[in-house]
PDB file of C-alpha atoms in Angstrom:
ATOM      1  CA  UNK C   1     -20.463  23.745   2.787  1.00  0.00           C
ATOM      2  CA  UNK C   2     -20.146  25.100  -0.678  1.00  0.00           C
ATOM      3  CA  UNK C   3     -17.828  27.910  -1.095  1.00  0.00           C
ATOM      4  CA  UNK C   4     -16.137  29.149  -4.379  1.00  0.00           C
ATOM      5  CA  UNK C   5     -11.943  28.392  -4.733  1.00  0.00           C
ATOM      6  CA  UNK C   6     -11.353  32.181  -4.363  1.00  0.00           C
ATOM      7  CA  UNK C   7     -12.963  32.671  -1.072  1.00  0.00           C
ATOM      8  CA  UNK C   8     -11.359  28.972  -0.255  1.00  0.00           C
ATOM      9  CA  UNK C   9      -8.385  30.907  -1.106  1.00  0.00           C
ATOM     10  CA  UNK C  10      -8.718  33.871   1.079  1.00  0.00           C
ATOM     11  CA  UNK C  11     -10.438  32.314   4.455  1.00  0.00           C
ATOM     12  CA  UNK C  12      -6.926  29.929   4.160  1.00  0.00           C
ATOM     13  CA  UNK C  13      -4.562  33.425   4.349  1.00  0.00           C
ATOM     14  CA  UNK C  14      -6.491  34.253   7.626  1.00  0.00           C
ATOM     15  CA  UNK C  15      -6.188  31.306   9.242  1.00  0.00           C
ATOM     16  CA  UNK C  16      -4.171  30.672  12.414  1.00  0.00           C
ATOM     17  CA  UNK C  17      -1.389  27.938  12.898  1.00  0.00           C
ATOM     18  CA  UNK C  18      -4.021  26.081  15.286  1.00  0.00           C
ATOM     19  CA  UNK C  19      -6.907  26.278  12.442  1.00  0.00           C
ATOM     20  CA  UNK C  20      -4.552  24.445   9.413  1.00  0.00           C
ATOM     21  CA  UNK C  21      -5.699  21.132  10.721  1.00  0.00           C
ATOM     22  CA  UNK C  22      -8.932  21.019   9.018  1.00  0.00           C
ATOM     23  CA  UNK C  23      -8.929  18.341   5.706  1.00  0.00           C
ATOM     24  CA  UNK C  24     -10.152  15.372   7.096  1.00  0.00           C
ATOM     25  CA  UNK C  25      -8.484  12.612   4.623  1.00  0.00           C
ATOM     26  CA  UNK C  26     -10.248   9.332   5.600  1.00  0.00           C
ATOM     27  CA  UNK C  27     -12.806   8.177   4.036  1.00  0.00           C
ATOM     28  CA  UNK C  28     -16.090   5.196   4.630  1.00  0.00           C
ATOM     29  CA  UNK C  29     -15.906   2.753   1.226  1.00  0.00           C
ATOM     30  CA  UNK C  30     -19.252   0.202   0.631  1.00  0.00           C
ATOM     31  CA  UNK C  31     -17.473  -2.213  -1.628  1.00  0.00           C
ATOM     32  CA  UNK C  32     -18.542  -5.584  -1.794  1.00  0.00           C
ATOM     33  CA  UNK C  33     -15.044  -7.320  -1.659  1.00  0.00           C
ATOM     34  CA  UNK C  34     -12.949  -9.835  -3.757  1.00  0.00           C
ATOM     35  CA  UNK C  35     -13.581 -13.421  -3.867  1.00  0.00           C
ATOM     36  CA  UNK C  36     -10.518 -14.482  -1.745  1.00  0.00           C
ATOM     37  CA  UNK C  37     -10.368 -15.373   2.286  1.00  0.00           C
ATOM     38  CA  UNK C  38      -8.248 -13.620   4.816  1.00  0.00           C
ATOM     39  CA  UNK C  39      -5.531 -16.210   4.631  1.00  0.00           C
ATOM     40  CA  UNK C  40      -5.195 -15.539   0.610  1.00  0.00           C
ATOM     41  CA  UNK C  41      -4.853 -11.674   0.743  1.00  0.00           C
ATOM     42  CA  UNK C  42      -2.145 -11.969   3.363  1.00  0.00           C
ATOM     43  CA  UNK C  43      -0.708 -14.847   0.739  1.00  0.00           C
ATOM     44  CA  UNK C  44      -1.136 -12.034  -1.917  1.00  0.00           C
ATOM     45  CA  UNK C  45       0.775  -9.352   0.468  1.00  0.00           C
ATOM     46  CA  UNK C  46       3.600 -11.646   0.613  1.00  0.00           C
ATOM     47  CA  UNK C  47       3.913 -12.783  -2.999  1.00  0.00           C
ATOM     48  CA  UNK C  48       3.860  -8.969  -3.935  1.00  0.00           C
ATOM     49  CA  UNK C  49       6.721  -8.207  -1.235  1.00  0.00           C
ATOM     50  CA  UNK C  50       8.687 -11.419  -1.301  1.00  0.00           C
ATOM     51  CA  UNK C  51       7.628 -13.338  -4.676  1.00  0.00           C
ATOM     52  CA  UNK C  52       9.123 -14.292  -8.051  1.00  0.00           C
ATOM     53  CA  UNK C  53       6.374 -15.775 -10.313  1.00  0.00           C
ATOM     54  CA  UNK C  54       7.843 -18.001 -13.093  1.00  0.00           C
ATOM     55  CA  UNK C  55       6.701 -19.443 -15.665  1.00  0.00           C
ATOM     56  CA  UNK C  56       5.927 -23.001 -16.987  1.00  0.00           C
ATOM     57  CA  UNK C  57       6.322 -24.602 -20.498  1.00  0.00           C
ATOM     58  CA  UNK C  58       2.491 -25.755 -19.820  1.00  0.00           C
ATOM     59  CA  UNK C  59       1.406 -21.533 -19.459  1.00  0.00           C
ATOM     60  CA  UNK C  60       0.678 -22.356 -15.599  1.00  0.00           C
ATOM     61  CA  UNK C  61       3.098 -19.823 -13.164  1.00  0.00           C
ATOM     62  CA  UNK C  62       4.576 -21.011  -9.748  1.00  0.00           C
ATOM     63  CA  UNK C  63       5.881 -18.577  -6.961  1.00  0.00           C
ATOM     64  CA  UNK C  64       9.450 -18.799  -5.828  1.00  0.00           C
ATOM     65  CA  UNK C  65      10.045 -16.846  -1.779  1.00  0.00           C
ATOM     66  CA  UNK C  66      14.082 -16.406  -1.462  1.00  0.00           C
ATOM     67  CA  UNK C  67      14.447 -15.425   2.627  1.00  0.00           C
ATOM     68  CA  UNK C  68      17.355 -14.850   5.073  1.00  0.00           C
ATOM     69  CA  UNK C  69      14.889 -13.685   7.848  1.00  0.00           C
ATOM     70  CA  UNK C  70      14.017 -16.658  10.050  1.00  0.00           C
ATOM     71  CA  UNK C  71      11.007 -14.718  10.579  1.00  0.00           C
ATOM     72  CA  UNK C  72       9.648 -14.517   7.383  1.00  0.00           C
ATOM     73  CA  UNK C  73      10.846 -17.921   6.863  1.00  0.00           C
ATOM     74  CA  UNK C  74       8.193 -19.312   9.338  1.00  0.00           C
ATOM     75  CA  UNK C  75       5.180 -16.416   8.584  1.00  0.00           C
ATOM     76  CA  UNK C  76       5.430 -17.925   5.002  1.00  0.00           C
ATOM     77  CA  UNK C  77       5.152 -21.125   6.191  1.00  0.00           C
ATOM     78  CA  UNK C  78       2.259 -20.723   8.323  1.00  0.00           C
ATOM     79  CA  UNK C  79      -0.011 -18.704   5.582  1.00  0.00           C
ATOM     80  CA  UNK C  80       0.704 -21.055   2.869  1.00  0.00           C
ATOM     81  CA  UNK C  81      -0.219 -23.940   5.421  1.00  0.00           C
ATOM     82  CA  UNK C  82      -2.886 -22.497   6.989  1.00  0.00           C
ATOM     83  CA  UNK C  83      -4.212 -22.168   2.981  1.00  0.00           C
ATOM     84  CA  UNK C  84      -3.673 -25.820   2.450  1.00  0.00           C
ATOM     85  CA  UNK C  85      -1.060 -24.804  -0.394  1.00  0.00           C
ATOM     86  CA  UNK C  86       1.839 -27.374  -1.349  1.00  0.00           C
ATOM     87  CA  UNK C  87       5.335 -25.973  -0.891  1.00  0.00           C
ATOM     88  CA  UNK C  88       9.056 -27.190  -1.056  1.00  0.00           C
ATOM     89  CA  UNK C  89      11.339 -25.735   1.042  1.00  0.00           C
ATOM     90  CA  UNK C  90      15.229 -26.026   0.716  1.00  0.00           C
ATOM     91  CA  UNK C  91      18.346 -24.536   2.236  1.00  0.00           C
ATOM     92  CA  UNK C  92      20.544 -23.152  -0.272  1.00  0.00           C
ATOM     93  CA  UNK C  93      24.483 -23.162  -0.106  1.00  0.00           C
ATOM     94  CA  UNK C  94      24.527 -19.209   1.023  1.00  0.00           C
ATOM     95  CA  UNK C  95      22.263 -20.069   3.774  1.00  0.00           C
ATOM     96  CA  UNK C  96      19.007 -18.611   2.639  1.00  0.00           C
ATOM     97  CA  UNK C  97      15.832 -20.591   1.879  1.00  0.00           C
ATOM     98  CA  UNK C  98      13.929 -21.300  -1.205  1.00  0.00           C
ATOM     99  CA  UNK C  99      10.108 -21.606  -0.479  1.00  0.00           C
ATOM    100  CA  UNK C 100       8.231 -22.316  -3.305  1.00  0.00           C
ATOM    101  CA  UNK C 101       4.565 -23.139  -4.254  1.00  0.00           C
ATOM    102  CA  UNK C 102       1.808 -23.192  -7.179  1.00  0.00           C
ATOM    103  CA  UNK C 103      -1.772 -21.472  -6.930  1.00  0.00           C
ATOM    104  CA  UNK C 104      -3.832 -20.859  -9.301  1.00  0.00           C
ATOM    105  CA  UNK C 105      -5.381 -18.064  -7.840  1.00  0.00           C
ATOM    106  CA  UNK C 106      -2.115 -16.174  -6.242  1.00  0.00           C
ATOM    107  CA  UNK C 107      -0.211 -15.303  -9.286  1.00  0.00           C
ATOM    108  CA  UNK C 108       0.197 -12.148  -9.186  1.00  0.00           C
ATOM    109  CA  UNK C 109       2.578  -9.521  -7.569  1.00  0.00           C
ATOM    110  CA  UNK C 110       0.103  -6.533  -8.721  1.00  0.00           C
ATOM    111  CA  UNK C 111      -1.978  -4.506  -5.772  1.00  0.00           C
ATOM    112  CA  UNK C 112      -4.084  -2.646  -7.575  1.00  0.00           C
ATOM    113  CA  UNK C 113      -7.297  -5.047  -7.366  1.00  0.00           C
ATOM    114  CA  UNK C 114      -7.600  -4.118  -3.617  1.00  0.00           C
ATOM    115  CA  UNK C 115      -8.566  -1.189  -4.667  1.00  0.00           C
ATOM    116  CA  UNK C 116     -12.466  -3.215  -4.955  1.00  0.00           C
ATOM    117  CA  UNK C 117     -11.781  -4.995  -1.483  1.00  0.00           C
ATOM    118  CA  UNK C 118     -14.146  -4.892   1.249  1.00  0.00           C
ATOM    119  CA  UNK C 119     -13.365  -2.750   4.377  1.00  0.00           C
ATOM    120  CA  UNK C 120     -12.742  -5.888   6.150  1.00  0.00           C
ATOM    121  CA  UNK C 121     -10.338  -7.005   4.133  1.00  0.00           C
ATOM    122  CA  UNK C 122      -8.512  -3.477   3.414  1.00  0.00           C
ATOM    123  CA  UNK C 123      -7.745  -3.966   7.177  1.00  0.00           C
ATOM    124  CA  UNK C 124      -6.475  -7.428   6.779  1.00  0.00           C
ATOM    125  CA  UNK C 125      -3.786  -5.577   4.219  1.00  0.00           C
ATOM    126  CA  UNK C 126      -2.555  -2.853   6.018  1.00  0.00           C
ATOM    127  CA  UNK C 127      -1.696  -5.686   9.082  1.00  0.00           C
ATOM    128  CA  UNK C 128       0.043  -8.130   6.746  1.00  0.00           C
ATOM    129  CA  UNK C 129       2.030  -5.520   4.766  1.00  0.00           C
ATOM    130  CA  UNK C 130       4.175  -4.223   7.737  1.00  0.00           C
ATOM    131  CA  UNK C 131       5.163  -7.774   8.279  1.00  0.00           C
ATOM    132  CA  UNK C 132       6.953  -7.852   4.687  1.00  0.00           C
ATOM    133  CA  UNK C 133       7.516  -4.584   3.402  1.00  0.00           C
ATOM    134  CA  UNK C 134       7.108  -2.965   6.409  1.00  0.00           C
ATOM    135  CA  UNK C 135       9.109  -0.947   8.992  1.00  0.00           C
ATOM    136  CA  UNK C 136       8.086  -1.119  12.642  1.00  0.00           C
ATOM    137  CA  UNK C 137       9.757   1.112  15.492  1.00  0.00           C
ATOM    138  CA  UNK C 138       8.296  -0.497  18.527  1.00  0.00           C
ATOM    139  CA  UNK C 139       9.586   1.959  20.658  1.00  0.00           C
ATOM    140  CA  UNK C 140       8.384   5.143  19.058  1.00  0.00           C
ATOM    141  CA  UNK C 141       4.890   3.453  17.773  1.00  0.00           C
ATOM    142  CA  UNK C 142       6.721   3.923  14.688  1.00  0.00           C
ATOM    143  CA  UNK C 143       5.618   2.137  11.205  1.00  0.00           C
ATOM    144  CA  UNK C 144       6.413   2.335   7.219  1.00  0.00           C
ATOM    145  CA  UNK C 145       5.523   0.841   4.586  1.00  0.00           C
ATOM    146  CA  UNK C 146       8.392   0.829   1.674  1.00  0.00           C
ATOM    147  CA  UNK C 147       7.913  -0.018  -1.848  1.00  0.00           C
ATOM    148  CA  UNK C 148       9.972   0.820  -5.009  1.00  0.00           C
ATOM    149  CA  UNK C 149       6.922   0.698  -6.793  1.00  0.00           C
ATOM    150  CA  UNK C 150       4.316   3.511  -6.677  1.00  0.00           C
ATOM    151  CA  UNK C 151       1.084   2.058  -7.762  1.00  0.00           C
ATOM    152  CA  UNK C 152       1.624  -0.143  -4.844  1.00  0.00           C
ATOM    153  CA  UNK C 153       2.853   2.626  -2.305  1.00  0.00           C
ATOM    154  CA  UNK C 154      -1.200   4.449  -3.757  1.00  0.00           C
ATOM    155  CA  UNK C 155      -2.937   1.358  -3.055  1.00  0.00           C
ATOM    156  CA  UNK C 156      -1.323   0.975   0.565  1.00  0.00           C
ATOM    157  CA  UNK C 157      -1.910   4.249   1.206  1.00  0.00           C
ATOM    158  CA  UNK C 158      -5.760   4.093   0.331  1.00  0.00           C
ATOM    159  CA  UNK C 159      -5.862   1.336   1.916  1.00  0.00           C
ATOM    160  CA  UNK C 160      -5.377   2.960   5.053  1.00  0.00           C
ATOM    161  CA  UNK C 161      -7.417   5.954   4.115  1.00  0.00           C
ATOM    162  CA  UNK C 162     -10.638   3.606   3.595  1.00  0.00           C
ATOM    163  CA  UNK C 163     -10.091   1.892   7.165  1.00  0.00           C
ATOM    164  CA  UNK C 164      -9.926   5.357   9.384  1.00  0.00           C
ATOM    165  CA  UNK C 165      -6.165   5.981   8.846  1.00  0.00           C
ATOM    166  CA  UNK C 166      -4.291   9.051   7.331  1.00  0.00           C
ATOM    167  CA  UNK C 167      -1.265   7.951   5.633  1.00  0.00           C
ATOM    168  CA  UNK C 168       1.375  10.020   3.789  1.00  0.00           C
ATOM    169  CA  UNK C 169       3.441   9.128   1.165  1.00  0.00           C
ATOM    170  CA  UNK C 170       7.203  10.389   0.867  1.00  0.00           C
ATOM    171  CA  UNK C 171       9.743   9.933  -2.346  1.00  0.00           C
ATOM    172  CA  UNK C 172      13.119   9.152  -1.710  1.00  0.00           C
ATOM    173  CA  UNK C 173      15.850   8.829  -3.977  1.00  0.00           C
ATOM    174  CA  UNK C 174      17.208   5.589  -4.882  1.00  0.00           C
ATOM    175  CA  UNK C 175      20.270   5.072  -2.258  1.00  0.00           C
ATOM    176  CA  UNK C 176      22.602   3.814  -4.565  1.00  0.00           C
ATOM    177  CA  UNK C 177      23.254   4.014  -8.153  1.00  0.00           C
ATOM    178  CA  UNK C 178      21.203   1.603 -10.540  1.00  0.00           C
ATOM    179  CA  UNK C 179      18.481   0.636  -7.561  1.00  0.00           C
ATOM    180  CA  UNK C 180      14.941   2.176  -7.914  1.00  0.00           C
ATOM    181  CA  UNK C 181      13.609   5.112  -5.804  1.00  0.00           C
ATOM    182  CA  UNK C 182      11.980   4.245  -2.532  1.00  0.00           C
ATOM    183  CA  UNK C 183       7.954   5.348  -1.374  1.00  0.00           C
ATOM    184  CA  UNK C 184       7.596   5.254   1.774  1.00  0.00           C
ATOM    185  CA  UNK C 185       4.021   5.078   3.526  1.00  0.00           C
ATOM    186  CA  UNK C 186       3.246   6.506   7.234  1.00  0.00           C
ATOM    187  CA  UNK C 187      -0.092   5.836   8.927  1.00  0.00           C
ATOM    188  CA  UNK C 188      -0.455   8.418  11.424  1.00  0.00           C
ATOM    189  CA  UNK C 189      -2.963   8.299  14.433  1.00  0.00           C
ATOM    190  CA  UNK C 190      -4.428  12.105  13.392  1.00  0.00           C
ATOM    191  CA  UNK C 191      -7.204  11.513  10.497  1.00  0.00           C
ATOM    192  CA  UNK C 192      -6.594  15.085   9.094  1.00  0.00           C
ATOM    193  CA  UNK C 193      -4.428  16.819   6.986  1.00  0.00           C
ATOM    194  CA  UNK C 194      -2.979  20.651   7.197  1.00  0.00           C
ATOM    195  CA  UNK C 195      -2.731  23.306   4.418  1.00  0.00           C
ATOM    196  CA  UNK C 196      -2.452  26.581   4.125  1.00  0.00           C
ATOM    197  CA  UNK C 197      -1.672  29.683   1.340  1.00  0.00           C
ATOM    198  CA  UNK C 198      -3.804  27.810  -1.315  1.00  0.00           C
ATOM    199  CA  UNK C 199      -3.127  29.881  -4.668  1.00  0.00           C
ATOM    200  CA  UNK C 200      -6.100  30.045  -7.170  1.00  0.00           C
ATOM    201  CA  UNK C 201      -4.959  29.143 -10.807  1.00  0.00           C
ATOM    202  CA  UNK C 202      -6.939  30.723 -13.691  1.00  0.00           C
ATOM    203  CA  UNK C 203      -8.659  28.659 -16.281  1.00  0.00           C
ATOM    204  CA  UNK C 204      -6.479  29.019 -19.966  1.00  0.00           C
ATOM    205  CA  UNK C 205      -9.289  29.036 -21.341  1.00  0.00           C
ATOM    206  CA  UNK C 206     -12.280  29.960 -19.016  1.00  0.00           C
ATOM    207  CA  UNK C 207     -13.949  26.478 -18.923  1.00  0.00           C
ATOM    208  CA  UNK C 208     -14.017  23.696 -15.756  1.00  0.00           C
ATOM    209  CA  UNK C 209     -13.099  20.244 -16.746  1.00  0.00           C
ATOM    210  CA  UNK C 210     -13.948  17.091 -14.600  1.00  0.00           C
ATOM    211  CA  UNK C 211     -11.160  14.637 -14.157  1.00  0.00           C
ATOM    212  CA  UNK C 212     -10.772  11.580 -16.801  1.00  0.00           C
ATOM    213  CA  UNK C 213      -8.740   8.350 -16.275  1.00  0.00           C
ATOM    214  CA  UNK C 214      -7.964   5.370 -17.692  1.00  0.00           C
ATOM    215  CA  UNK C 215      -9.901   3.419 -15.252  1.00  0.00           C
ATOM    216  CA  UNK C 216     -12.316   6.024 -14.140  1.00  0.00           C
ATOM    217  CA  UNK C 217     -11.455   6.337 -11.160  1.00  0.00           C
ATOM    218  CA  UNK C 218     -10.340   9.392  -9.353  1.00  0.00           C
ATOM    219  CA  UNK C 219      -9.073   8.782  -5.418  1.00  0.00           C
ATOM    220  CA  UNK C 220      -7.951  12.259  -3.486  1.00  0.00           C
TER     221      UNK C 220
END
């Protein structure tokens, strides 16, 4: 219902510990999707995780996967199979192994276009990305999703917004000197958010202004 930010403001002071529980933070989206099948986005999830993209004298890219984890060793295999992409695969002297593969259409380690993805295949994302970048706690139905990069932690995290699922993002600092800071995203099973002692800020000078951004988009 429509109420002004100063009343907002002072039915917030009254409320009791039980009552802060009332920003629901999920959201329904209607977008008509990108032009790429369920076995491509999870490709894209693990290029952006897992991927160096290099480039060729010809201007074409290819995608180089360095793993240790057997298990990530045979997921890669099975999504770029299951795609019907070509890919070498070597054991190097330290152990690891060097997948790599060219696609003209998976070139990129960027997230941001899923911000036009369908619902459908916003779900298909949140699944894949625990098995790269994610953290999973079996025993405490536990799960993270860790990126040094924010525009990819925002995308994750609406991601999960626009398929039912409330997910916070934390900063950390970086955990040793030189290495980037860490975002960490938490789905959580509750679809709203708490507040409380919400402050009303004065206008400098008197006027409302509606949000502008370089791609016009605005997601709260």
């Amino acid at each position: 219902y429509d109420v002004s930010a100063s009343d907002f403001a002072e039915q917030t002071k009254k409320m009791k510990k039980c009552d802060y529980y009332l920003a629901k933070s999920v959201f329904d989206i209607e977008n008509m999707g990108l032009p790429y099948s369920d076995i491509q986005l999870r490709i894209f999830v693990m290029v952006s995780a897992d991927g160096r993209i290099k480039a060729l004298k010809n201007g074409e890219t290819y995608t180089e996967l360095h793993f240790m984890k057997e298990r990530k060793i045979r997921r890669a295999q099975e999504l770029l199979t299951s795609a019907n992409i070509e890919y070498s695969i070597n054991t190097l002297k330290d152990g690891t192994t060097l997948i790599a593969f060219s696609d003209k259409v998976i070139n990129t380690k960027d997230l941001t276009q899923f911000y036009r993805a369908s619902k459908h295949q916003l779900a298909i994302v949140c699944d894949e990305v625990m098995l790269w970048d994610g953290s999973i706690d079996e025993k405490r139905s536990h799960r993270n999703y860790i990126s040094t990069i924010k525009a990819n932690a925002d995308v994750i995290q609406y991601a999960f917004a626009a398929i039912g699922v409330r997910a916070s993002i934390c900063k950390y600092d970086a955990p040793k000197e030189n290495w980037n800071c860490w975002y960490v995203v938490t789905p959580t099973k509750n679809e709203y958010v708490s507040y409380k002692d919400v402050d009303v800020v004065d206008s400098v000078d008197g006027y409302k202004y509606c949000f502008n951004t370089s791609t016009g988009a605005f997601v709260i």
